[in-house]
CSV table of C-alpha atoms in Angstrom, one decimal:
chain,number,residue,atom,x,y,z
A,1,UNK,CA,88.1,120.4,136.1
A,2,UNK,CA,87.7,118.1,138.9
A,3,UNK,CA,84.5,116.5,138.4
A,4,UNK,CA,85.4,115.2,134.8
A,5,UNK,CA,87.7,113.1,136.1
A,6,UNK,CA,85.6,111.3,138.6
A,7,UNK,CA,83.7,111.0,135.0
A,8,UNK,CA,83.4,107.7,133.7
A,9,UNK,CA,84.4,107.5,129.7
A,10,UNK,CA,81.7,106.4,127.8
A,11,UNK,CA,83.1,103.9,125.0
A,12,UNK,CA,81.1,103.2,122.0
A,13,UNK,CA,82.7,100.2,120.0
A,14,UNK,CA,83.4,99.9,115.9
A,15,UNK,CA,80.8,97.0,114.7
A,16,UNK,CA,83.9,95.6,112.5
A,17,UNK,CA,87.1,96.1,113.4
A,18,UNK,CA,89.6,97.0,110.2
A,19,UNK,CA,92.9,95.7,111.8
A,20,UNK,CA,92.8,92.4,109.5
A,21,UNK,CA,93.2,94.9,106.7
A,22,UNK,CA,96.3,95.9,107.6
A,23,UNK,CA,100.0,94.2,107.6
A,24,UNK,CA,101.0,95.4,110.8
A,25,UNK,CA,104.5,94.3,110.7
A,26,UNK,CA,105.1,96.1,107.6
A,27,UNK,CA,103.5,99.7,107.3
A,28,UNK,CA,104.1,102.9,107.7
A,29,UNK,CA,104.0,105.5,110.1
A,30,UNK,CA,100.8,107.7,109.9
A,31,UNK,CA,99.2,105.6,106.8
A,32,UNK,CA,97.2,103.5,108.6
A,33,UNK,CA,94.7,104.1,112.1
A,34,UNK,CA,93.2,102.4,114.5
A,35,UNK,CA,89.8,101.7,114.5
A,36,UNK,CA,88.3,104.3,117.5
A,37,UNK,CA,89.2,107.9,118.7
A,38,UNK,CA,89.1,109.3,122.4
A,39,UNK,CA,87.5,113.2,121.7
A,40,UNK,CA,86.7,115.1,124.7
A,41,UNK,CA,84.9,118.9,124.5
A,42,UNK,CA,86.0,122.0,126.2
A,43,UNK,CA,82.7,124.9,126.7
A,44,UNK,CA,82.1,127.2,129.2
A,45,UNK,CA,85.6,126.8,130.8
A,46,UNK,CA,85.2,123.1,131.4
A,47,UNK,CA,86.5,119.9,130.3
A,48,UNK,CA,83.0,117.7,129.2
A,49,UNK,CA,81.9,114.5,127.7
A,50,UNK,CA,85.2,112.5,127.6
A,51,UNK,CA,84.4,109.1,124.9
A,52,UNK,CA,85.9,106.6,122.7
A,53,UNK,CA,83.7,106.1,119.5
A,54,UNK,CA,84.6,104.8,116.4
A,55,UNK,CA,87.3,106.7,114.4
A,56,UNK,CA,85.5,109.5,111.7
A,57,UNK,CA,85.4,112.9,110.1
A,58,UNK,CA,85.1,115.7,112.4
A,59,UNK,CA,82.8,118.2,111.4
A,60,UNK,CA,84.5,121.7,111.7
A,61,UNK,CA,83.3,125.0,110.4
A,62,UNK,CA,84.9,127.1,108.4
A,63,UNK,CA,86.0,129.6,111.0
A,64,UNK,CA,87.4,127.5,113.5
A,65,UNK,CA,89.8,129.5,114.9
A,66,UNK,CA,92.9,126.8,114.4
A,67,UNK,CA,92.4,127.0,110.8
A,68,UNK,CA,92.5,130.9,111.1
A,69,UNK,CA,95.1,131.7,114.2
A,70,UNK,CA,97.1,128.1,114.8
A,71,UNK,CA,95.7,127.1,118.5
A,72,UNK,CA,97.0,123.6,118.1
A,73,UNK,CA,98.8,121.7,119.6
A,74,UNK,CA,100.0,117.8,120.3
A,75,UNK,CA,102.1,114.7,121.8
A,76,UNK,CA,103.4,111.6,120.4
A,77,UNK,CA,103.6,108.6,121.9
A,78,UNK,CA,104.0,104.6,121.1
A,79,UNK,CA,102.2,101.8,122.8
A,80,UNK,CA,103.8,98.5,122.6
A,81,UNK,CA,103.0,94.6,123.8
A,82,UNK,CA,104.8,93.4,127.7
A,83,UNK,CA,105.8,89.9,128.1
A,84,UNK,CA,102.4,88.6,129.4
A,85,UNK,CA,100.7,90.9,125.8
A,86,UNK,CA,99.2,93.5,128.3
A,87,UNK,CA,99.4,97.3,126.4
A,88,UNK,CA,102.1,99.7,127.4
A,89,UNK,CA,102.6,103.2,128.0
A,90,UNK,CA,106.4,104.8,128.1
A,91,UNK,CA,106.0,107.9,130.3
A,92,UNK,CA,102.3,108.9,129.8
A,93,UNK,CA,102.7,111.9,132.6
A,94,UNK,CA,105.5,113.3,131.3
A,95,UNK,CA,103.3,113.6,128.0
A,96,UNK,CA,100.6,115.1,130.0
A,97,UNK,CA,103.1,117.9,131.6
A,98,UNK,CA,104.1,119.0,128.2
A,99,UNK,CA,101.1,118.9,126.8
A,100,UNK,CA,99.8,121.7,129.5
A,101,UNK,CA,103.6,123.2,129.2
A,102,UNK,CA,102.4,123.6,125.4
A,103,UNK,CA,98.9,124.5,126.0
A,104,UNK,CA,99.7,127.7,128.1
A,105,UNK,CA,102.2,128.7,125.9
A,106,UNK,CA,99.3,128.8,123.1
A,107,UNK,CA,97.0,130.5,125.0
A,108,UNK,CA,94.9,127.1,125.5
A,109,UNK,CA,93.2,125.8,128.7
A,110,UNK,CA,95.3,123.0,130.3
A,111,UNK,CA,93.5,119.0,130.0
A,112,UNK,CA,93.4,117.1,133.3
A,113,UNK,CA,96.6,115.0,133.7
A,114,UNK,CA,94.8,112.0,135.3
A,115,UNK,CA,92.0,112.1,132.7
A,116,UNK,CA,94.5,112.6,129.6
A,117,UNK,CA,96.6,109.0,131.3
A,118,UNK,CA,93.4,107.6,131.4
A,119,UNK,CA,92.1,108.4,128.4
A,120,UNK,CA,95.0,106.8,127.0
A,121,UNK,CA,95.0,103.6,129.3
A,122,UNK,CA,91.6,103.0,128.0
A,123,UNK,CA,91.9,104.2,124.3
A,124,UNK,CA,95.2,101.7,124.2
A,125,UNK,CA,93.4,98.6,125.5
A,126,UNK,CA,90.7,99.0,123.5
A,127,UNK,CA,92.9,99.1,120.4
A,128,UNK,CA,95.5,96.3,121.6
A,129,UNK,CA,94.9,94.4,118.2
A,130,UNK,CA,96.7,97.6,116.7
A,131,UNK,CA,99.4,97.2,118.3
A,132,UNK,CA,102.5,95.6,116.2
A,133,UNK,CA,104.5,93.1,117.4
A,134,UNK,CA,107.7,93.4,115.3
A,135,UNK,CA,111.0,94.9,117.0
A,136,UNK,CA,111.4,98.2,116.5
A,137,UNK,CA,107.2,98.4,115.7
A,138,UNK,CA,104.3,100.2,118.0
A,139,UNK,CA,101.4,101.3,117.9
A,140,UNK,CA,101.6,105.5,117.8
A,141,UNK,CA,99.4,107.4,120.0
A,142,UNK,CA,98.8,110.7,118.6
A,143,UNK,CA,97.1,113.3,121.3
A,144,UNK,CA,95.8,116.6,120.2
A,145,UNK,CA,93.8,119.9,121.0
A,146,UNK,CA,92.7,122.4,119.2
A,147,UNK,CA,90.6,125.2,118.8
A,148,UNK,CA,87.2,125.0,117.0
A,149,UNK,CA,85.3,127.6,118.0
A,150,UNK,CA,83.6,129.6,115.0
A,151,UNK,CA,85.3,133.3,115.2
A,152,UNK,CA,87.2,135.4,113.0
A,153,UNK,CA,89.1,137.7,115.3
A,154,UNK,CA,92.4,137.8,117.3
A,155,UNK,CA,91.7,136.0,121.0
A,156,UNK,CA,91.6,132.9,122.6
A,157,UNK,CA,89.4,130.8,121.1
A,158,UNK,CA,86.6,129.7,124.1
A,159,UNK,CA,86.0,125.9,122.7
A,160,UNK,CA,88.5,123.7,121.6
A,161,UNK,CA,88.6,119.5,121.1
A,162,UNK,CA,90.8,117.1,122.7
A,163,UNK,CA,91.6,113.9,120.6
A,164,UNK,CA,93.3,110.8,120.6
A,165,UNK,CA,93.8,108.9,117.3
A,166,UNK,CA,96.8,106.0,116.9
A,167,UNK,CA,98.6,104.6,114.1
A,168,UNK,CA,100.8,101.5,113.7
A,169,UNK,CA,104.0,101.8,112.6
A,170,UNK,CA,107.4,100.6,111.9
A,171,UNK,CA,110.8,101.6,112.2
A,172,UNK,CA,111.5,105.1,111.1
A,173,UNK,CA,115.0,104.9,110.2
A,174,UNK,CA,117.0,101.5,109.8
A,175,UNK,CA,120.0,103.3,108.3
A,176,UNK,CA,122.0,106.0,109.6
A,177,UNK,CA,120.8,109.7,108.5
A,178,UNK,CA,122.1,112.5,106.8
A,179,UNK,CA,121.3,116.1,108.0
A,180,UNK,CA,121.3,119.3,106.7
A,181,UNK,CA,123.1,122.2,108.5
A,182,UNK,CA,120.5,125.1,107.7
A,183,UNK,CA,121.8,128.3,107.4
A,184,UNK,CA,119.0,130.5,105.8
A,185,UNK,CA,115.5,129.4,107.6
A,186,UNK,CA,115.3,128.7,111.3
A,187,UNK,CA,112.9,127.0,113.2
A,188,UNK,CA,112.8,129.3,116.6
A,189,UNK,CA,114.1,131.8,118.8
A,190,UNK,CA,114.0,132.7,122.4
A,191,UNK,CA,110.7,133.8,123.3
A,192,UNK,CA,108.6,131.7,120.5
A,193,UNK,CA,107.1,129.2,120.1
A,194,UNK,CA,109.8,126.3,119.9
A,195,UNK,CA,109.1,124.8,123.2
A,196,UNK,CA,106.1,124.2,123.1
A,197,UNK,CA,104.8,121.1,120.4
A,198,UNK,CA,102.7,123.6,118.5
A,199,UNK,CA,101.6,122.8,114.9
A,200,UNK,CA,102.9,125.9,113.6
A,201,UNK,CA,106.2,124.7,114.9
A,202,UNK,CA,106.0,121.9,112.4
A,203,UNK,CA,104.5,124.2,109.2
A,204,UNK,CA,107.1,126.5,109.2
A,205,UNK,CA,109.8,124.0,109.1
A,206,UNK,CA,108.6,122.1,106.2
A,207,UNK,CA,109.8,123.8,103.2
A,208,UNK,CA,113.3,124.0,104.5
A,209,UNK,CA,113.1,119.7,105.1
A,210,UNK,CA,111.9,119.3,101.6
A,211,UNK,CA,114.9,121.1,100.1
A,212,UNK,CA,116.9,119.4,102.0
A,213,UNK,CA,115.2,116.0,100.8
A,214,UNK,CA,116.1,117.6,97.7
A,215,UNK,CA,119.8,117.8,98.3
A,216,UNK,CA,119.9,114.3,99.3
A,217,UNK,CA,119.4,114.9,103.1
A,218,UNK,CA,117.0,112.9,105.7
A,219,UNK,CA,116.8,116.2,108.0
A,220,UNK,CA,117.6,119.6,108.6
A,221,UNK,CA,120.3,120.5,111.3
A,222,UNK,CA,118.6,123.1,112.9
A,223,UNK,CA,120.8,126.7,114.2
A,224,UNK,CA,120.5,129.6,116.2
A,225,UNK,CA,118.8,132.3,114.4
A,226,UNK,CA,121.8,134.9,115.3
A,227,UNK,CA,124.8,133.4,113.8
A,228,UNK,CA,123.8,130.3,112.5
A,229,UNK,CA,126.0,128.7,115.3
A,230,UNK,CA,124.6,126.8,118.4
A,231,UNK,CA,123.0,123.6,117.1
A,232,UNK,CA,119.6,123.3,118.8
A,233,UNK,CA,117.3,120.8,116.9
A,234,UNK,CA,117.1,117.9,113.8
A,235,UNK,CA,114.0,118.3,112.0
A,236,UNK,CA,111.4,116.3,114.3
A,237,UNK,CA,114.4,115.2,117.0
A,238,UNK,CA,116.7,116.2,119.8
A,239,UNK,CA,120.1,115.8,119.1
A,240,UNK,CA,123.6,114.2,120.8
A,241,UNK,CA,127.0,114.1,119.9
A,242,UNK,CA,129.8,112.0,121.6
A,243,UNK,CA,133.2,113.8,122.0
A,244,UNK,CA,136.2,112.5,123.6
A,245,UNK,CA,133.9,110.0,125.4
A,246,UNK,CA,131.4,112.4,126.6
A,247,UNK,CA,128.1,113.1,125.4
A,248,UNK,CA,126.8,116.9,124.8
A,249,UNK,CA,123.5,118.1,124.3
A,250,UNK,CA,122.2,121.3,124.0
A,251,UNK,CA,120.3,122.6,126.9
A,252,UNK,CA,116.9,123.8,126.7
A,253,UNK,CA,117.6,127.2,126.0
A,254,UNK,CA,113.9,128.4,125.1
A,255,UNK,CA,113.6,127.5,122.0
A,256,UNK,CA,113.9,123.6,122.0
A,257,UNK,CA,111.5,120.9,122.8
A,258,UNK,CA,111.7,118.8,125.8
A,259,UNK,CA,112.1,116.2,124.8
A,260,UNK,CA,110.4,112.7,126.4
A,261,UNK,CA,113.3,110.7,124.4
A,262,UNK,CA,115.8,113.0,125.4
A,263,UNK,CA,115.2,112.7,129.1
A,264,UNK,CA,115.5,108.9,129.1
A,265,UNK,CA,118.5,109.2,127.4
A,266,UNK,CA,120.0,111.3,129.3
A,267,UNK,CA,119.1,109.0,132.6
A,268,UNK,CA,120.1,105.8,130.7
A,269,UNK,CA,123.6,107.4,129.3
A,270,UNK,CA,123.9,108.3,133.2
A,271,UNK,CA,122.8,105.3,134.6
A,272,UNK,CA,125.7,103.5,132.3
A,273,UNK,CA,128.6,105.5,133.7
A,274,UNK,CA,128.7,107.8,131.1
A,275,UNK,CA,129.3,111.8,131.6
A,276,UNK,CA,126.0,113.9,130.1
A,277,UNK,CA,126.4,117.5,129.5
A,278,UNK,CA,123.5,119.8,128.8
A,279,UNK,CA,125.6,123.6,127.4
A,280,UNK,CA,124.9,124.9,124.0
A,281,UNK,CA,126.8,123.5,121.4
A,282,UNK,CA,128.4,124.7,117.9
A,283,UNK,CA,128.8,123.9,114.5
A,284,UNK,CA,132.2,124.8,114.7
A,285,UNK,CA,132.9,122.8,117.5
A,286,UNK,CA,131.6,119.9,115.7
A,287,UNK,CA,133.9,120.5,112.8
A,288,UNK,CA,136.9,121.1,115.2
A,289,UNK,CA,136.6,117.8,116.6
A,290,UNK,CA,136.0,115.9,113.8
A,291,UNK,CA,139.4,117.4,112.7
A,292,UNK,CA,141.3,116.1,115.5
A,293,UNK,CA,139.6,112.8,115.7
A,294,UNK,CA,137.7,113.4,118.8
A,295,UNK,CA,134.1,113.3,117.2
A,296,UNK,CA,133.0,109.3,118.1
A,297,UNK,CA,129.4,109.4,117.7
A,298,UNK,CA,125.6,111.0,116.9
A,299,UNK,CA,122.5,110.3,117.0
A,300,UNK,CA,118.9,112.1,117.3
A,301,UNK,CA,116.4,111.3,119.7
A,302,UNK,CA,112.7,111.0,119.2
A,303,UNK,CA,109.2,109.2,119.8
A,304,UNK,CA,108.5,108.4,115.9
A,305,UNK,CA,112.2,107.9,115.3
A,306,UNK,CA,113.3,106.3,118.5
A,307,UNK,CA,117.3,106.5,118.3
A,308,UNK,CA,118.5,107.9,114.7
A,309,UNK,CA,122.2,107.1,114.4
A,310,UNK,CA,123.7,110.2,112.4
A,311,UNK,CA,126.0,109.4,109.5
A,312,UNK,CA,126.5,112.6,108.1
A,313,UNK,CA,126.2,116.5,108.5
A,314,UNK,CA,126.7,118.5,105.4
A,315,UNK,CA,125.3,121.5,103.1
A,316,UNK,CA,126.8,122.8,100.0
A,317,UNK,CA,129.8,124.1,101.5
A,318,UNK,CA,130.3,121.3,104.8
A,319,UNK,CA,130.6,117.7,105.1
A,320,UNK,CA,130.8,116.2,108.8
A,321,UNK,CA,131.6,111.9,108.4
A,322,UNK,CA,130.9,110.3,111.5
A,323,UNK,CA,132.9,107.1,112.6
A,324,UNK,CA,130.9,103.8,111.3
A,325,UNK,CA,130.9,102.2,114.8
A,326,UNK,CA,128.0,103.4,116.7
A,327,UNK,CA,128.7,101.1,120.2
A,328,UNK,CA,126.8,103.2,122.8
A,329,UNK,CA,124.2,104.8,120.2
A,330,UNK,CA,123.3,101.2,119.8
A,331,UNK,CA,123.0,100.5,123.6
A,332,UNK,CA,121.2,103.5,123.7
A,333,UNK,CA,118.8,102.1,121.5
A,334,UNK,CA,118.9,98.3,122.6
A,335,UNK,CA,117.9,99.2,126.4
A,336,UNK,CA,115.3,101.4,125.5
A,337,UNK,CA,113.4,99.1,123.4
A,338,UNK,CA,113.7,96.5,125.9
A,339,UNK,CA,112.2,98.3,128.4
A,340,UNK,CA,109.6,99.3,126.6
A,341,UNK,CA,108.9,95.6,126.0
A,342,UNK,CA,109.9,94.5,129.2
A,343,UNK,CA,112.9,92.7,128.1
A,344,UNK,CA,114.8,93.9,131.1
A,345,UNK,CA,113.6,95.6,134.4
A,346,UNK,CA,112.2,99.1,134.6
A,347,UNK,CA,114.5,100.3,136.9
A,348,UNK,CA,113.4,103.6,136.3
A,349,UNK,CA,109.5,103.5,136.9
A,350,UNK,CA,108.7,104.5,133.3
A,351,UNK,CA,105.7,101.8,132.2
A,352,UNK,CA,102.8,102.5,132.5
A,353,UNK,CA,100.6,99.3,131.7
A,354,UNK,CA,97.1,100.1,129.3
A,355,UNK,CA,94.4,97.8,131.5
């Protein structure tokens, strides 16, 4: 593992790009990619070849074992445009941690924090043309791995790819959200899978959204697996509620992601004066104090979504209204976006700049 980062990454360039093609400021989340792809090859217990080549099919057999057994795994990032147009990062090495915290969950080998940052740096600046300049835009970064070894049986796979692929996109949400308090399907437990960003994570979760999309929802309010109770998760977000002018959000119990939104958050809520607290959290809690008018404000927390103000939490036999004033989810949201454009200062050390 350490001679591959001492590796140089060998970058072979698109003869066209395809970025004229595409109205930046106005496209969609996951509809559109960037023109190259950073793929590096793991045999023989080593990390080998890291590149950048021009973005294409994949050729996979078969009985690659993440078809058959679900070894995958991945991040998501954004890359946006500084003051002076150089690339940036938001907290690459947290993004490398959890991928390794996912990877060892899954049975995977870990990728080279340096080398995955790098990879990234390099893969970014070579696809700065991709990256919108609209507020509330970026370009998404979308780090995976996964196994492709050719084996029908039940181990850890032996091979597996690394890749980096990106996609422009816009805002998520521009409205406030509706979610769906779930109280048949659950999307973890203690002791599975739900901290770690693990594809299966995402598959399982999927028919429940959908019927909730049905029901007019945006998301599903995810619950404990026990009583249906202690809120953990919305759909592909953390969550926080404002109550009698503090903010709550449950802790990471085992089965919730970490969060690289969440974190900042929680440091800029903090940093403002406000009072964070990290305890599990209940559905009936939340109805209590929107009975006695203590309930001020919502919002989920996430890379594709950013800050998703919550107007609503229902199902067929509950309807939570939040107040229409969303004053600190909105500052929330302001001062992360300027940092990540460097609007204001970084006082926190979070940008990483792509050059």
């Amino acid at each position: 593992m350490e001679n591959i980062i001492t590796q140089s990454i060998k970058i072979t360039k698109v003869g066209q790009s395809k970025v004229d093609e595409v109205d930046l400021n106005n496209v969609s989340m996951g509809t559109h990619f960037s023109d190259h792809m950073f793929i590096c090859d793991y045999e023989n217990g080593e990390w080998n070849n890291p590149r950048i080549e021009p973005l294409t099919l994949i050729p996979t057999h078969p009985a690659a074992m993440a078809l058959h057994y679900g070894q995958a795994i991945f991040e998501g990032m954004k890359a946006t445009l500084g003051k002076e147009g150089t690339p940036l990062l938001f907290r690459p090495y947290e993004n490398a941690k959890r991928l390794n915290f996912s990877a060892n969950r899954m049975g995977m080998p870990l990728f080279p924090e340096d080398l995955f940052v790098e990879a990234l740096k390099q893969f970014t600046a070579l696809e700065k043309e991709w990256i919108p300049t609209s507020e509330g835009s970026a370009l998404y970064l979308r780090p995976f791995m996964y196994a492709d070894e050719a084996f029908i049986g039940m181990r850890a796979a032996t091979s597996f790819k690394f890749i980096i692929m990106a996609s422009p996109a816009g805002p998520f949400f521009n409205r406030k959200i509706k979610l769906y308090a779930e109280k048949k399907y659950v999307r973890a437990v203690n002791g599975g899978t739900g901290e770690a960003k693990a594809a299966g994570n995402y598959a399982a979760a999927i028919r429940p959204t959908e019927y909730a999309k049905a029901q007019g929802y945006d998301q599903v309010l995810w619950l404990d697996a026990q009583g249906f109770e202690c809120i953990q998760e919305v759909g592909t977000m953390n969550i926080f509620f404002k109550i009698a002018g503090k903010f709550i959000t449950p802790d990471l119990s085992g089965s919730i992601l970490s969060g690289i939104t969440r974190m900042s958050v929680i440091d800029v809520l903090r940093d403002k004066g406000f009072e964070v607290i990290e305890r599990p959290i209940t559905i009936s809690e939340i109805i209590e104090a929107s009975k006695n008018g203590t309930l001020e404000e919502a919002f989920g927390t996430g890379t594709a979504v950013g800050i998703a103000m919550v107007g609503e939490i229902g199902n067929k036999d509950l309807c939570i209204k939040f107040p229409e004033e969303n004053p600190v989810s909105v500052m929330v949201n302001e001062t992360l976006n300027a940092i990540k454009v460097q609007d204001i200062e970084d006082k926190f050390g979070w940008i990483v700049e792509a050059k």
